[in-house]
Every structure is written in C-alpha cells, then in structure tokens.
PDB file of N, CA and C in Angstrom:
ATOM      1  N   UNK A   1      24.553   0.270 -10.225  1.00  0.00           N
ATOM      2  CA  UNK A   1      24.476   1.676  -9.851  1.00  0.00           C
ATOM      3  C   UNK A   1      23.214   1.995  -9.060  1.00  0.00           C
ATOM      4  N   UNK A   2      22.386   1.073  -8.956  1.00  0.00           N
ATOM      5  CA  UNK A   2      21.458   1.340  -8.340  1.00  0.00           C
ATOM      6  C   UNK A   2      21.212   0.904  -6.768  1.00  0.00           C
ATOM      7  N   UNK A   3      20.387   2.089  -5.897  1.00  0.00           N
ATOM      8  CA  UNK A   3      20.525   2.076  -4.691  1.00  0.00           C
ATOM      9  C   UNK A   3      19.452   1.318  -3.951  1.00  0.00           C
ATOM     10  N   UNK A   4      19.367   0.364  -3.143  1.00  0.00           N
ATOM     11  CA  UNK A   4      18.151   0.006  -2.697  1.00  0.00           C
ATOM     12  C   UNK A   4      17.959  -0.939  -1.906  1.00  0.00           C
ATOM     13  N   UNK A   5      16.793  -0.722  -1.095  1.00  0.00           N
ATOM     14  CA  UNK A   5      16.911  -1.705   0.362  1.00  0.00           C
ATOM     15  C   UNK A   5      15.820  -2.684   0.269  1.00  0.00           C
ATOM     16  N   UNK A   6      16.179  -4.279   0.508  1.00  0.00           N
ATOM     17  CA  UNK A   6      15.166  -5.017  -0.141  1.00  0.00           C
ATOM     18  C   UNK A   6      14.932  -5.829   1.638  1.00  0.00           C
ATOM     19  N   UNK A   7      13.885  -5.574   1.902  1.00  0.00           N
ATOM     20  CA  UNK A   7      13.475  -6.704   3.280  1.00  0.00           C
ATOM     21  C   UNK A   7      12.880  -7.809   2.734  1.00  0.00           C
ATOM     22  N   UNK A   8      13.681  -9.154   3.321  1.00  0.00           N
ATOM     23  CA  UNK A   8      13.091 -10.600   2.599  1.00  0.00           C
ATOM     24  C   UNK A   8      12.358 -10.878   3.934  1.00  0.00           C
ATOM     25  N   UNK A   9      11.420 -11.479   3.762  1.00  0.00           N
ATOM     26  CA  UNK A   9      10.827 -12.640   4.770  1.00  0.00           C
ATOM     27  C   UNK A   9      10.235 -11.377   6.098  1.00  0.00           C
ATOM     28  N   UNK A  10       9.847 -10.879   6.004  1.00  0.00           N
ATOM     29  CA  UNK A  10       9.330  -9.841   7.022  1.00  0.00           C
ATOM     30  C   UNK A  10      10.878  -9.301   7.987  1.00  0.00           C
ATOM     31  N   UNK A  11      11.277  -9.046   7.295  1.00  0.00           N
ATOM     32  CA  UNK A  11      12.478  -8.729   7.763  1.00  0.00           C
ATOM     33  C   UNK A  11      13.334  -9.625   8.643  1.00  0.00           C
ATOM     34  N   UNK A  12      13.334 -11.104   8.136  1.00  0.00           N
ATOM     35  CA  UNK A  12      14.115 -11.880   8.416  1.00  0.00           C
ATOM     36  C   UNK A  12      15.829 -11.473   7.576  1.00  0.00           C
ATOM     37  N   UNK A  13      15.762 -11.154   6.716  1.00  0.00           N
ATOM     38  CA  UNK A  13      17.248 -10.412   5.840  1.00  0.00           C
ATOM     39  C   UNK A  13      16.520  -9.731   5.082  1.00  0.00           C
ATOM     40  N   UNK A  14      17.695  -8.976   5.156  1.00  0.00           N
ATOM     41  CA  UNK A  14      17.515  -7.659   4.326  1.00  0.00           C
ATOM     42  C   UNK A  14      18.983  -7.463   3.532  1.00  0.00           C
ATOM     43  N   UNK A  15      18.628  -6.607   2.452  1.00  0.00           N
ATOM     44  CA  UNK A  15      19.291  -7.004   1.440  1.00  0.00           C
ATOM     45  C   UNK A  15      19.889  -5.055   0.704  1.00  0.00           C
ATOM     46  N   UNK A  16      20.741  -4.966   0.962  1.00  0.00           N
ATOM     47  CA  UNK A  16      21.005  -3.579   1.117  1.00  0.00           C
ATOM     48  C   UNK A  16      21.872  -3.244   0.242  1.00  0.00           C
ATOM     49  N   UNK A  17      21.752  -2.498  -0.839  1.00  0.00           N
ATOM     50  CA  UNK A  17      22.632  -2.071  -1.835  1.00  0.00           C
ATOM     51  C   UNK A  17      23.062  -0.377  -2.173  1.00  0.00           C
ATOM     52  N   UNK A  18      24.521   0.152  -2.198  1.00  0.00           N
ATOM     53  CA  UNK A  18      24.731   1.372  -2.032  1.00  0.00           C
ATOM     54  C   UNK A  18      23.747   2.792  -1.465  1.00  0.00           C
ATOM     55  N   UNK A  19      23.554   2.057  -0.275  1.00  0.00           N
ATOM     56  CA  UNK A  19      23.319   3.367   0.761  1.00  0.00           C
ATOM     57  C   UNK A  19      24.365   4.108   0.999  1.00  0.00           C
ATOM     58  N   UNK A  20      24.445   5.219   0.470  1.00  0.00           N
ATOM     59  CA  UNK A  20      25.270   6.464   0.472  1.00  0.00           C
ATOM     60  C   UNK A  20      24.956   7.709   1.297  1.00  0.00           C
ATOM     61  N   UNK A  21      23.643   7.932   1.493  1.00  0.00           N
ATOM     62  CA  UNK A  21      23.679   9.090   2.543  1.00  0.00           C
ATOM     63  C   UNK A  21      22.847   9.110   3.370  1.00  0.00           C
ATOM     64  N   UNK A  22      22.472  10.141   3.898  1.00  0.00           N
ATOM     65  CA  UNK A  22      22.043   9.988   5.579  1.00  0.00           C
ATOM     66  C   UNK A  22      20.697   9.905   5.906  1.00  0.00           C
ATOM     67  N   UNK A  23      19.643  10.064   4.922  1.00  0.00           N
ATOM     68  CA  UNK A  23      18.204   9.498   5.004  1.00  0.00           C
ATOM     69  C   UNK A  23      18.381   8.599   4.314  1.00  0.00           C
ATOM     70  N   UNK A  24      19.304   7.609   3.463  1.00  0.00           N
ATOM     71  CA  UNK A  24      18.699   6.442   3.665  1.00  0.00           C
ATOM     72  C   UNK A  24      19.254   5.541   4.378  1.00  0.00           C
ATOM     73  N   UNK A  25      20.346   5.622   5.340  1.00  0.00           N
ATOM     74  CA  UNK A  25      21.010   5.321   6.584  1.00  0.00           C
ATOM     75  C   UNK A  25      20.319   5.235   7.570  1.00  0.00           C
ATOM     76  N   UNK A  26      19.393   6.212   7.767  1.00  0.00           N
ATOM     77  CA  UNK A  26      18.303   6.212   8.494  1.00  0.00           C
ATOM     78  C   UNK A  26      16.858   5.135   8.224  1.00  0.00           C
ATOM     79  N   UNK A  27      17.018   4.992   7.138  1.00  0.00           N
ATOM     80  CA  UNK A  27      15.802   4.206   6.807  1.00  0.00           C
ATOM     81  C   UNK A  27      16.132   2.624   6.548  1.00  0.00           C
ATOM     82  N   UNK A  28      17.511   2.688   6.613  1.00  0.00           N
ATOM     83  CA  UNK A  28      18.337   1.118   6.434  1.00  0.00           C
ATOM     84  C   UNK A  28      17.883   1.172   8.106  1.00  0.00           C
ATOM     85  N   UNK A  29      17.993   1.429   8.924  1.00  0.00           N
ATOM     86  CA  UNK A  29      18.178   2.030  10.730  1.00  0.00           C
ATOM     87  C   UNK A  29      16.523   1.263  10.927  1.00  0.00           C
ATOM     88  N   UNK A  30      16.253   2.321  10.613  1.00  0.00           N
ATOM     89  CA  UNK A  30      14.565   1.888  10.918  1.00  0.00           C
ATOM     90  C   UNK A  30      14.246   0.816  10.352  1.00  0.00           C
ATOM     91  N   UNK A  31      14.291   0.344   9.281  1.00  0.00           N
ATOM     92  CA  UNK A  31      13.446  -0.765   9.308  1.00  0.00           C
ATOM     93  C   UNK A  31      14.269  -2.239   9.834  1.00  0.00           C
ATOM     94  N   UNK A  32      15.824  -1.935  10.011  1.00  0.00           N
ATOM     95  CA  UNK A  32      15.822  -3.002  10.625  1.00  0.00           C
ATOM     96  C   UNK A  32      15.978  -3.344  11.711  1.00  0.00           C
ATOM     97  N   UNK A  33      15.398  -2.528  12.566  1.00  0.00           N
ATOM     98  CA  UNK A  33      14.918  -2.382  13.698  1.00  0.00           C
ATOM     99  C   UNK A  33      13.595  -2.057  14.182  1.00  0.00           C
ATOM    100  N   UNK A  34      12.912  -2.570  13.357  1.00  0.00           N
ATOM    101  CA  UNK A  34      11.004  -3.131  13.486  1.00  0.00           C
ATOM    102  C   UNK A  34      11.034  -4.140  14.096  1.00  0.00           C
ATOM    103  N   UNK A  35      10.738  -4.439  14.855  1.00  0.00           N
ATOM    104  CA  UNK A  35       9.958  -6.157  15.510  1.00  0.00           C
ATOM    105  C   UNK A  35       8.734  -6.293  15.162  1.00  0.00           C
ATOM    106  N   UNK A  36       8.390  -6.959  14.343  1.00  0.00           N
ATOM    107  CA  UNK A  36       6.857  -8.003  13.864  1.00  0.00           C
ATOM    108  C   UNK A  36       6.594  -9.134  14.712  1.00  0.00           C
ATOM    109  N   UNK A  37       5.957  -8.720  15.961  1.00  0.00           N
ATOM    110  CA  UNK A  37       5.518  -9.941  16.705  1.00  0.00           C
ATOM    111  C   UNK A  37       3.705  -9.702  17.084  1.00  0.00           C
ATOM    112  N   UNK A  38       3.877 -10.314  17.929  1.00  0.00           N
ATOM    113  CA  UNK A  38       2.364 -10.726  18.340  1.00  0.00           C
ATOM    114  C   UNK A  38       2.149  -9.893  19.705  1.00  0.00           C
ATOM    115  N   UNK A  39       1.011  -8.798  19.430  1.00  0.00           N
ATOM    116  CA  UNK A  39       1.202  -8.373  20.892  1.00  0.00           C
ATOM    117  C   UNK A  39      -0.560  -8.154  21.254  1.00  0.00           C
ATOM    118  N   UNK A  40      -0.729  -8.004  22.679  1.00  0.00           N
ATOM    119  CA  UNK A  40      -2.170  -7.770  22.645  1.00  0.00           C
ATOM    120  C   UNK A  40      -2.342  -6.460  22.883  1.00  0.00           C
ATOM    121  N   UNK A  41      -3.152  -5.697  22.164  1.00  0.00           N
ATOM    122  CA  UNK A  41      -3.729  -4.122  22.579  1.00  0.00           C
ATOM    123  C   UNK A  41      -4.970  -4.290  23.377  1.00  0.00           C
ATOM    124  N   UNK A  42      -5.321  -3.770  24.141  1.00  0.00           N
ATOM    125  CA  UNK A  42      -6.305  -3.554  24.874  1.00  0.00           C
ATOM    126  C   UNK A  42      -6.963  -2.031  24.934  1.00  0.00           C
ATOM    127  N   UNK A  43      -8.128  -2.294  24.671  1.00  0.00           N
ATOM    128  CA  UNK A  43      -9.152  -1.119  24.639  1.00  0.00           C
ATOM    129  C   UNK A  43      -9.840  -0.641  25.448  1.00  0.00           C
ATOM    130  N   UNK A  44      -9.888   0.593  26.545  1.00  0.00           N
ATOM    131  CA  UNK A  44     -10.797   0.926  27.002  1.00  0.00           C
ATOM    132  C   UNK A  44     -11.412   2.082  26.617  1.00  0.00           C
ATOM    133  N   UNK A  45     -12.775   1.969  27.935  1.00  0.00           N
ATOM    134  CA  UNK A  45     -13.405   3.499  27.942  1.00  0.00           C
ATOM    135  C   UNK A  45     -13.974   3.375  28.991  1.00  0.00           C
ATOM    136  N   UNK A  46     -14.215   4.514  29.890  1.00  0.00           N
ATOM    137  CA  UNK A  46     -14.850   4.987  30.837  1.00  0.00           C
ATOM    138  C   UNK A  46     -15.760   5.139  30.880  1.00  0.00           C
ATOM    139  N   UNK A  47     -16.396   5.183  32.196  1.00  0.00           N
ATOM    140  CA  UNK A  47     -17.853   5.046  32.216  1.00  0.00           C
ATOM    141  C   UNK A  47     -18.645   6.676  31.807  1.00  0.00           C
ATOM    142  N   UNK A  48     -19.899   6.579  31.519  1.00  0.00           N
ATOM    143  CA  UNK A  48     -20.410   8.010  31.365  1.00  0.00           C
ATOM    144  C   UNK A  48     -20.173   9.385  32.478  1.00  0.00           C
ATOM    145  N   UNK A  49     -19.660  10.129  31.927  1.00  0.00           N
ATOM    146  CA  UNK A  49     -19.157  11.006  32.825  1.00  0.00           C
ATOM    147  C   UNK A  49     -19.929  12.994  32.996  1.00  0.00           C
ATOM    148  N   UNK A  50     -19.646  13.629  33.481  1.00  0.00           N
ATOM    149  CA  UNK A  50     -21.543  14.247  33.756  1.00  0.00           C
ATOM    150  C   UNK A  50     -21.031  15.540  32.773  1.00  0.00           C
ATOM    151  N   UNK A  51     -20.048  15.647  31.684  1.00  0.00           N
ATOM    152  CA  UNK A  51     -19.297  15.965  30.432  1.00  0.00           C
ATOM    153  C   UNK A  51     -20.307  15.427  29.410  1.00  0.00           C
ATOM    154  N   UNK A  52     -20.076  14.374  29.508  1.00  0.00           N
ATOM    155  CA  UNK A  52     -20.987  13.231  28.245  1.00  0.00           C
ATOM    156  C   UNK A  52     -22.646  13.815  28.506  1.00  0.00           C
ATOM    157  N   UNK A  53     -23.084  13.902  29.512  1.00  0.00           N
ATOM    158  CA  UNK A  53     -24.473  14.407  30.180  1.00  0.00           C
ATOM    159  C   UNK A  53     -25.114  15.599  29.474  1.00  0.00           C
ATOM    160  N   UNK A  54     -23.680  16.305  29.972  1.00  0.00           N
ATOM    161  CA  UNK A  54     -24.265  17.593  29.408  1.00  0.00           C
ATOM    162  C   UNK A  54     -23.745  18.034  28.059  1.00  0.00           C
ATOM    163  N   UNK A  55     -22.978  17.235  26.936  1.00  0.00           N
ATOM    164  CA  UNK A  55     -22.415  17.312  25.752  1.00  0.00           C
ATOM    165  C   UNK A  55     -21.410  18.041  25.254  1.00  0.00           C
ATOM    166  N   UNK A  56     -20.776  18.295  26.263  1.00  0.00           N
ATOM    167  CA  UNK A  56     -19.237  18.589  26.437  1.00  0.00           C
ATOM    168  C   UNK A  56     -17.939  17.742  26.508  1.00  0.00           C
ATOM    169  N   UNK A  57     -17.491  18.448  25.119  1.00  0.00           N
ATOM    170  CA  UNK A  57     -16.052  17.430  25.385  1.00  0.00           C
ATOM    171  C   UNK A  57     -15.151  17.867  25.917  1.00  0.00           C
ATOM    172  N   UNK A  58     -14.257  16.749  26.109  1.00  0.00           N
ATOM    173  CA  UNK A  58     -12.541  17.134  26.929  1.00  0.00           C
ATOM    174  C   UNK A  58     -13.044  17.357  28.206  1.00  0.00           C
ATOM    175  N   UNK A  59     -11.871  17.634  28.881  1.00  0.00           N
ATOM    176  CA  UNK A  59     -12.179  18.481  30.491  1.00  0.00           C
ATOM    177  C   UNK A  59     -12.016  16.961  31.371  1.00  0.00           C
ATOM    178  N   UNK A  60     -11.861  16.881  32.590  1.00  0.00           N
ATOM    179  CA  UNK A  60     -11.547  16.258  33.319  1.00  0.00           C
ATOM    180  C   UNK A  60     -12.861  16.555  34.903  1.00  0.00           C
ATOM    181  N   UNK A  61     -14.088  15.880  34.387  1.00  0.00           N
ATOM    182  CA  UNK A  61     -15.165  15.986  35.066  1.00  0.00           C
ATOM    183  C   UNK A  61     -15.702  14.570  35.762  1.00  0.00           C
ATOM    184  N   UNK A  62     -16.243  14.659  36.912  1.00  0.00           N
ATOM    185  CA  UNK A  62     -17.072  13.224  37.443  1.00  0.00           C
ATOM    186  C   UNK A  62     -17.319  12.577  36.479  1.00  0.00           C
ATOM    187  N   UNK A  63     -17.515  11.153  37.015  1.00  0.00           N
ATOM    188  CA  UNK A  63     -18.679   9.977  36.612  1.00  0.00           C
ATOM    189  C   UNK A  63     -20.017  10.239  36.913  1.00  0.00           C
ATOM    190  N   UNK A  64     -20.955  10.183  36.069  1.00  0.00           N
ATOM    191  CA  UNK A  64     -22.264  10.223  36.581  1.00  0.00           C
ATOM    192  C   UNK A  64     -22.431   9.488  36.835  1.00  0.00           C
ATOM    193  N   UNK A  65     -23.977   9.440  37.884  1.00  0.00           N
ATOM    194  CA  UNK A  65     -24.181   8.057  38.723  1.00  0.00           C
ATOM    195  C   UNK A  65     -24.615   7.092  37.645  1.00  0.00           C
ATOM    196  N   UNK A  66     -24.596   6.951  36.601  1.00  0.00           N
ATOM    197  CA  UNK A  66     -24.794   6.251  35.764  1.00  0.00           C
ATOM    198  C   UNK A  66     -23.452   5.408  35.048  1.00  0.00           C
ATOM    199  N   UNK A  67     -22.290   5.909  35.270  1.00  0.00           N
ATOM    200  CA  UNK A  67     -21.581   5.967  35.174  1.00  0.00           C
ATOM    201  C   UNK A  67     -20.559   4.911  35.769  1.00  0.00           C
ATOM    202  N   UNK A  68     -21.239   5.367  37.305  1.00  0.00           N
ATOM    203  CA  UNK A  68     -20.464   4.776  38.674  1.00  0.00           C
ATOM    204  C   UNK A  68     -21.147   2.786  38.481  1.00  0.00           C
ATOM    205  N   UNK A  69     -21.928   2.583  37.942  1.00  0.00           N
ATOM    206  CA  UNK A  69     -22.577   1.752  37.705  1.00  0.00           C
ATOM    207  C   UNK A  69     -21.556   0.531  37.344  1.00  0.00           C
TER     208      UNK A  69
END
C-alpha cells in the first residue's frame, strides 16, 4: 500500500511504486529526467568599473581606466 519512488545507482533505475496522482507524476517526471554528468562552469568578472569607484551598485556604467587594464 505504500507509495514511493526509489532512484538506484544515481539514477541508473529507478524503482517506482503506486504513483497515483499528479505531483507525484511530476516528481516520477523530474527526477528521471536529471542528467548527472560532468560539466565545466566557468566563472567570471569584470574589470573595475567607475560604479565600483564610486560605490555604487547595479547600473550599467564604464570600465575605469583601471579597469581597462
């Protein structure tokens, strides 16, 4: 009688027992449709900008020549 979704092996199988309604249809959905792979993120940031200078955030202002560097 009991309901419940078991992911083996990083979601190599999954193991799914009386899903009956529509959030957990959804959540049978989602997780087995995760991909666990290897990816690279990459980080940036911009150079000092004349915002940062004068200690203002946000806004869409120059690079200071320090910046441009």
């Amino acid at each position: 009688d009991l309901s419940f979704i078991q992911v083996i092996n990083v979601g190599q199988r999954f193991l799914v027992n009386r899903v009956q309604d529509y959030i957990q249809s959804k959540i049978v959905y989602y997780l087995m449709n995760i991909h666990v792979q290897k990816h690279s993120i990459y980080l940036c940031r911009h150079g000092e900008s004349q915002h940062n200078v004068q200690g203002c955030i946000g806004g869409d202002s120059e690079l200071s020549s320090r910046g441009k560097e």
